[in-house]
PDB file of C-alpha atoms in Angstrom:
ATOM      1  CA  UNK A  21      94.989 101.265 127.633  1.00 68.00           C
ATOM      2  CA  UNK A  22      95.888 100.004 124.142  1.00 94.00           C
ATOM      3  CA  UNK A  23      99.901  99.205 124.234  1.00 96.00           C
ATOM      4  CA  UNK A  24     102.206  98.515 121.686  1.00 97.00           C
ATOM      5  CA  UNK A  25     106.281  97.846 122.129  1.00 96.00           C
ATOM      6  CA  UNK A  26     106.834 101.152 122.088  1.00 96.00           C
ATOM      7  CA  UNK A  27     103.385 103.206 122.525  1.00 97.00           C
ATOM      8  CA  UNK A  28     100.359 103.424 124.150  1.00 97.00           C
ATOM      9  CA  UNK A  29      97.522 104.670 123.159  1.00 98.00           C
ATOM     10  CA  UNK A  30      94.371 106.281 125.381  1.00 96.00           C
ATOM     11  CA  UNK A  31      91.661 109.027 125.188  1.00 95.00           C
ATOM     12  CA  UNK A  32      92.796 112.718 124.618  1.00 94.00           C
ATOM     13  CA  UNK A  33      92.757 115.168 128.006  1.00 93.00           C
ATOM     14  CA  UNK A  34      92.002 119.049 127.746  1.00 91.00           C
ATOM     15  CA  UNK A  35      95.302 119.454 128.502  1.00 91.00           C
ATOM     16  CA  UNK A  36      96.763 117.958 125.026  1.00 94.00           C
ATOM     17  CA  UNK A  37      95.141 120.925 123.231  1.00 91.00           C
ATOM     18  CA  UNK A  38      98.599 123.050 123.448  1.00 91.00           C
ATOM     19  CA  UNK A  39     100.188 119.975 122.580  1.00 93.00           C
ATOM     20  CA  UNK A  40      97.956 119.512 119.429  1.00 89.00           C
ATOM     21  CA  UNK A  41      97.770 123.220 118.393  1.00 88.00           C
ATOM     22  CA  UNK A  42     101.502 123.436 118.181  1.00 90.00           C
ATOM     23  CA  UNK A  43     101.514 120.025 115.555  1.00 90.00           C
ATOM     24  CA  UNK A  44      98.422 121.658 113.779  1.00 84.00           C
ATOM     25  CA  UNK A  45     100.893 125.046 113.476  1.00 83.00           C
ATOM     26  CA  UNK A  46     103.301 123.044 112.289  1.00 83.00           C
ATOM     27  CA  UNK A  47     103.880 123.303 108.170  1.00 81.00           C
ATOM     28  CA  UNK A  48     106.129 119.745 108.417  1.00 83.00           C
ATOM     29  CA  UNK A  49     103.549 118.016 110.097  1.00 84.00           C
ATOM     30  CA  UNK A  50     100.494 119.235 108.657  1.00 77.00           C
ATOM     31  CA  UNK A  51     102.309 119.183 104.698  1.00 78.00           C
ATOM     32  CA  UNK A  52      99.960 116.338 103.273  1.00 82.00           C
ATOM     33  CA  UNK A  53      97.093 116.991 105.736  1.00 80.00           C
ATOM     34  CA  UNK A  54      94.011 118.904 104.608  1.00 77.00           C
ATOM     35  CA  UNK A  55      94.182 122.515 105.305  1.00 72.00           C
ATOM     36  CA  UNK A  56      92.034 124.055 107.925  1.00 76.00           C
ATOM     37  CA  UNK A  57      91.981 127.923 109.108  1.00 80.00           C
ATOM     38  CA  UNK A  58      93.986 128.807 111.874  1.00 79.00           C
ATOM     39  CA  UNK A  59      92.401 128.850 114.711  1.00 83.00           C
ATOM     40  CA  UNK A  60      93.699 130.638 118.058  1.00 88.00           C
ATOM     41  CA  UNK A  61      95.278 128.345 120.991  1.00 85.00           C
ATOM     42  CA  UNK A  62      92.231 129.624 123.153  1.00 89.00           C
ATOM     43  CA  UNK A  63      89.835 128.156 120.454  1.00 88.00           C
ATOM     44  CA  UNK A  64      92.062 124.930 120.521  1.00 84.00           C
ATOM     45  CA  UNK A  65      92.042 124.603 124.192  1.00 87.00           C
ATOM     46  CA  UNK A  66      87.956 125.232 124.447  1.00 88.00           C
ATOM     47  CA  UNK A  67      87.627 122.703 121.497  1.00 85.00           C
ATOM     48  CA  UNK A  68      89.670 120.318 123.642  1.00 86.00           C
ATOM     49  CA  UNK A  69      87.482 120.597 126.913  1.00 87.00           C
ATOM     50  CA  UNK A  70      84.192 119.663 124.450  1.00 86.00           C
ATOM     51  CA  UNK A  71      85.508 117.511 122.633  1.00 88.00           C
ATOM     52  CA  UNK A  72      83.056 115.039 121.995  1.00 89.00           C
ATOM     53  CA  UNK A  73      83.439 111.190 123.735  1.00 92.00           C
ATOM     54  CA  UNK A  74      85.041 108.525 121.559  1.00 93.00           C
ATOM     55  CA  UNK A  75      82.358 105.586 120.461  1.00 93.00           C
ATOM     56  CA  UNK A  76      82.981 102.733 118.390  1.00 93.00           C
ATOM     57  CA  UNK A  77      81.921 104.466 115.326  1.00 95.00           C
ATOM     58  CA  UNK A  78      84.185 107.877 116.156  1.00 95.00           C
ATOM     59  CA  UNK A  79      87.303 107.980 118.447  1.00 96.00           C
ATOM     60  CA  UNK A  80      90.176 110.339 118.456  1.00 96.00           C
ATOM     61  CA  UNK A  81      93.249 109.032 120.645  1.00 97.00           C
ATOM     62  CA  UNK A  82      96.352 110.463 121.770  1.00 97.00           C
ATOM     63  CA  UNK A  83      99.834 108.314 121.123  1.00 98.00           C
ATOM     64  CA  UNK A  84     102.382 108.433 124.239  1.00 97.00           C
ATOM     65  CA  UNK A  85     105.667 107.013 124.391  1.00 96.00           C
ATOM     66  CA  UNK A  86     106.006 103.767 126.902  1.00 95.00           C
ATOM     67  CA  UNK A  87     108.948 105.419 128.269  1.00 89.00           C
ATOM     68  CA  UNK A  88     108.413 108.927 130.154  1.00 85.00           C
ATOM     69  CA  UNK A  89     104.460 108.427 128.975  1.00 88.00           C
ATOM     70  CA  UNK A  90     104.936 111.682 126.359  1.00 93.00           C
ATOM     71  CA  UNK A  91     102.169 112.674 124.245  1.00 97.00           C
ATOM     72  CA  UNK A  92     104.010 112.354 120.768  1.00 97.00           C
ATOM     73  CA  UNK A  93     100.984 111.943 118.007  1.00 96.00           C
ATOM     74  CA  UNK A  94      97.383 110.872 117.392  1.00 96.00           C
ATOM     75  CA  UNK A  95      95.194 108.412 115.449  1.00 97.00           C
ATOM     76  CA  UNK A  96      91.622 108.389 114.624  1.00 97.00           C
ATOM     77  CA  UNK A  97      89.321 105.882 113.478  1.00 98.00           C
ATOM     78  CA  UNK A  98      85.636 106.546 111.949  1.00 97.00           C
ATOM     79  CA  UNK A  99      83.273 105.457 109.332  1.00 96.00           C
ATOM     80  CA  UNK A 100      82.968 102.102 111.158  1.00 97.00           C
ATOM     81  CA  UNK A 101      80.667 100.130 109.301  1.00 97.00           C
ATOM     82  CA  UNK A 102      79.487  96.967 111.220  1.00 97.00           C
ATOM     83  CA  UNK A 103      76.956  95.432 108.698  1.00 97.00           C
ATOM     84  CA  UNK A 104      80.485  94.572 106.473  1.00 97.00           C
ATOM     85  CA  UNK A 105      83.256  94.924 108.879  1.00 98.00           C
ATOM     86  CA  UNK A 106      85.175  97.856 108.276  1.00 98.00           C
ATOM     87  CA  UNK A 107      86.887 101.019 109.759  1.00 98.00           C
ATOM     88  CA  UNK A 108      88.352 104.334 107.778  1.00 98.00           C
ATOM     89  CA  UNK A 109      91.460 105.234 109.530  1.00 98.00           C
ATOM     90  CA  UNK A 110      90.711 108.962 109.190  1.00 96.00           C
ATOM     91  CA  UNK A 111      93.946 110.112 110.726  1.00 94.00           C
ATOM     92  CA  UNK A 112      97.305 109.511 112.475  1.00 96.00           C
ATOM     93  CA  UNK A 113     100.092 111.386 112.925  1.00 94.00           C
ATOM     94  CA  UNK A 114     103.438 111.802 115.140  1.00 95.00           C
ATOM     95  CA  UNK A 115     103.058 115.634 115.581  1.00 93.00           C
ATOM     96  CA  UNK A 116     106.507 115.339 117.870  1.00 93.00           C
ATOM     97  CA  UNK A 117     109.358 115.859 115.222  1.00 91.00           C
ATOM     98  CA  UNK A 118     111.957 114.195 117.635  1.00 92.00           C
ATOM     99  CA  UNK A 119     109.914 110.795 117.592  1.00 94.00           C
ATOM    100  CA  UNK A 120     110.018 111.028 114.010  1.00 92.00           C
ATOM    101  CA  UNK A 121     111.645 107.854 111.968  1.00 91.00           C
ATOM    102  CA  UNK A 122     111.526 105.394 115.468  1.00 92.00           C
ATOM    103  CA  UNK A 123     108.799 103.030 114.434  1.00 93.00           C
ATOM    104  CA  UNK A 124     106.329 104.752 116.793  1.00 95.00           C
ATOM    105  CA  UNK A 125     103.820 105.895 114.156  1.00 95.00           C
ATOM    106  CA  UNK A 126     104.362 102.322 112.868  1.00 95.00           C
ATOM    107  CA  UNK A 127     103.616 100.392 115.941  1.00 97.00           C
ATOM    108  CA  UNK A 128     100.702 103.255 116.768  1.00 97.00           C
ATOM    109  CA  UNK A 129      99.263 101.770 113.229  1.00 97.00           C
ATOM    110  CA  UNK A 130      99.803  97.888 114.654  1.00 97.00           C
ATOM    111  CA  UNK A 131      97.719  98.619 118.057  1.00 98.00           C
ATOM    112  CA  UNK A 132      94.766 100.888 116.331  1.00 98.00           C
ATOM    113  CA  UNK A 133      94.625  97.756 113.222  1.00 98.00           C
ATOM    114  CA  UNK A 134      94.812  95.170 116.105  1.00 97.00           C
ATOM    115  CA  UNK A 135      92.016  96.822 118.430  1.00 97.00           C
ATOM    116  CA  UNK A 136      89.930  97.320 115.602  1.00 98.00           C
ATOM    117  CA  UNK A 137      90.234  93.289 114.401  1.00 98.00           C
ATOM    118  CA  UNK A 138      90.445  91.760 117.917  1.00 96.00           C
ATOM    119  CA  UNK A 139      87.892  94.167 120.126  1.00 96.00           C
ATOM    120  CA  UNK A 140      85.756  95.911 117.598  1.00 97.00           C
ATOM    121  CA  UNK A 141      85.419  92.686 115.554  1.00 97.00           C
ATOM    122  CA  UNK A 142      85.926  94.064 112.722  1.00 98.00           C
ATOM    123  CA  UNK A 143      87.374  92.548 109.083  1.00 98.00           C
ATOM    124  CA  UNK A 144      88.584  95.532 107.592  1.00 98.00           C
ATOM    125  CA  UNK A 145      90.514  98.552 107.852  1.00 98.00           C
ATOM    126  CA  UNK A 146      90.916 101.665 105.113  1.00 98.00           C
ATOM    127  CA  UNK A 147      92.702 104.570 104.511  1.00 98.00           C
ATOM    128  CA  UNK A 148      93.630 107.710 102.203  1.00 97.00           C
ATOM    129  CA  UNK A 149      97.073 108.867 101.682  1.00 97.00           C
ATOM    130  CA  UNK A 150      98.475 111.196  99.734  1.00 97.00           C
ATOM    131  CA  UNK A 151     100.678 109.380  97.193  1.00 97.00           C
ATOM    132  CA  UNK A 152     103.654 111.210  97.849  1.00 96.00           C
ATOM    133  CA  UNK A 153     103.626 110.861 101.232  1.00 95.00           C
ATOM    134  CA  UNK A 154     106.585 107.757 101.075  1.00 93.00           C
ATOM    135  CA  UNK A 155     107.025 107.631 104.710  1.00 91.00           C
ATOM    136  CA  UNK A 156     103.097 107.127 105.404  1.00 94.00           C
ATOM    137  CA  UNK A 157     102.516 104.613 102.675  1.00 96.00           C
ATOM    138  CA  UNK A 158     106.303 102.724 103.684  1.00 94.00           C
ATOM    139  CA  UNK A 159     104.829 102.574 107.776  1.00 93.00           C
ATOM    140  CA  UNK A 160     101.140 101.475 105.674  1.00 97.00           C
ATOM    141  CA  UNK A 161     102.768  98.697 104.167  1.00 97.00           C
ATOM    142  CA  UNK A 162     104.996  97.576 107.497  1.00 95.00           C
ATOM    143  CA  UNK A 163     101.977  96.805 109.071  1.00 97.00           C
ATOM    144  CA  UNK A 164     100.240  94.781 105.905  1.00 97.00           C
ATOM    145  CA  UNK A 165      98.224  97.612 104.357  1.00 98.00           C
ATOM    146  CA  UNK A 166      98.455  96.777 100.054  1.00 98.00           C
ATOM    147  CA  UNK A 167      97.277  99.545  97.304  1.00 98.00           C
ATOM    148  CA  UNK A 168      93.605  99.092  96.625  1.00 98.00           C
ATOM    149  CA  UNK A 169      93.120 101.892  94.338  1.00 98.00           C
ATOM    150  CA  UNK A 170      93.648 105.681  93.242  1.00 98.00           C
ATOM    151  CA  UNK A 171      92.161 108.914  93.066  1.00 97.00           C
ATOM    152  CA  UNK A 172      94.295 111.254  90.368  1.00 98.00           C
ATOM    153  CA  UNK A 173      94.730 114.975  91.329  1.00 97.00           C
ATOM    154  CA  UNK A 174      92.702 114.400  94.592  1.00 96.00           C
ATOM    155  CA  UNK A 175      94.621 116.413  96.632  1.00 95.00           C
ATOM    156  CA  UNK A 176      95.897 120.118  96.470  1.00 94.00           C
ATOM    157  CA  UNK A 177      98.703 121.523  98.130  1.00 91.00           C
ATOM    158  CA  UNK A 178     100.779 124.707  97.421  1.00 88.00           C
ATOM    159  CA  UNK A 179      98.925 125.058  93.854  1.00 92.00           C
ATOM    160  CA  UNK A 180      99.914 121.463  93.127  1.00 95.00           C
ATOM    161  CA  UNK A 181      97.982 118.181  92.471  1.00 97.00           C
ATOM    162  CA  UNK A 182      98.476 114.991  93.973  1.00 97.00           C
ATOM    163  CA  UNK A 183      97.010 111.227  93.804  1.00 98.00           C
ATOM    164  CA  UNK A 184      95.975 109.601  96.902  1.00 97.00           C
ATOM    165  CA  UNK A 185      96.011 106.162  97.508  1.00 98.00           C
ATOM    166  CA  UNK A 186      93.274 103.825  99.210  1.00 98.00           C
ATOM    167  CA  UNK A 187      94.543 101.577 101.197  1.00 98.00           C
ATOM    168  CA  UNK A 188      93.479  98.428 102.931  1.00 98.00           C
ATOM    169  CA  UNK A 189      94.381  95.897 105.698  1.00 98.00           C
ATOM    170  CA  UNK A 190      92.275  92.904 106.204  1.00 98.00           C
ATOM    171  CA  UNK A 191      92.415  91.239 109.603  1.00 98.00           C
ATOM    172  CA  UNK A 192      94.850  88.399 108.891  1.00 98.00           C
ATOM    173  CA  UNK A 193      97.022  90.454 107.423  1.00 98.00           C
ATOM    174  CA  UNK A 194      98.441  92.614 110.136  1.00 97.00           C
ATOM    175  CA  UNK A 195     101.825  92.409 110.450  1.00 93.00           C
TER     176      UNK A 195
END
């Protein structure tokens, strides 16, 4: 188990798919995510039971709470490049709307960073984010991630453009 102060993360179970299909469903959670068609809970729930195992160059995990061990969110890692050291964080979100604003996505970001520096051996880690997305790129920069570039009208949502950000995190800079 990877633990933070307030989360833990560990490998998805079938049984998160309802979990994860409601978040997906979700138009506040999914607002500066790429679309995807909908896709029934059935669907979710098969693509849950194959979902494929998590390797040091792919892993999906589920975020709990410490407390009552709740499935609240999700993070994925991929892209992992071991010839220069580096990682893409692909995804993370807290899908639960009443663990939003507690520092969990925050400290999910501090565990993921630190496993990737401290067990993967790796130097770097990236990311994407949508520009306007303040509370992503505020809980980004908690953790040490700094503005390494910008791609302009990269991202459509609701017939309007948006910039995302890159964003990077070396390994002694995890806060």
């Amino acid at each position: 188990m990877l633990t933070g102060r307030r989360v833990r993360l560990r490998a998805l179970e079938p049984a998160d798919s309802e979990a994860m299909w409601r978040w997906y469903h979700d138009p506040e959670v999914g607002r500066w995510m790429d679309s995807a068609p909908p896709i029934s809970l059935a669907q979710n729930i098969e693509k849950g039971q194959n979902r494929p195992r998590n390797t040091f160059e792919q892993m999906v995990l589920g975020i709990e709470t410490l407390d009552g061990r709740r499935l609240i969110g999700y993070v994925a890692l991929g892209d992992t490049d071991f010839v220069h050291g580096e990682v893409t964080l692909q995804s993370i979100a807290i899908g639960d709307r009443d663990h939003w604003g507690g520092g969990y996505g925050s400290d999910a970001l501090r565990v993921i960073c630190r496993y990737a520096f401290e067990e993967m051996g790796l130097h770097r880690v990236m990311l994407w984010v949508v520009a306007d997305n303040t509370a992503a790129v505020r809980a980004y920069q908690q953790v040490g991630f700094v503005e390494e570039g910008r791609r302009r009208e990269a991202f459509r949502r609701a017939g309007k453009r948006y910039d995302f950000l890159m964003m990077g995190l070396l390994s002694p800079e995890l806060r």
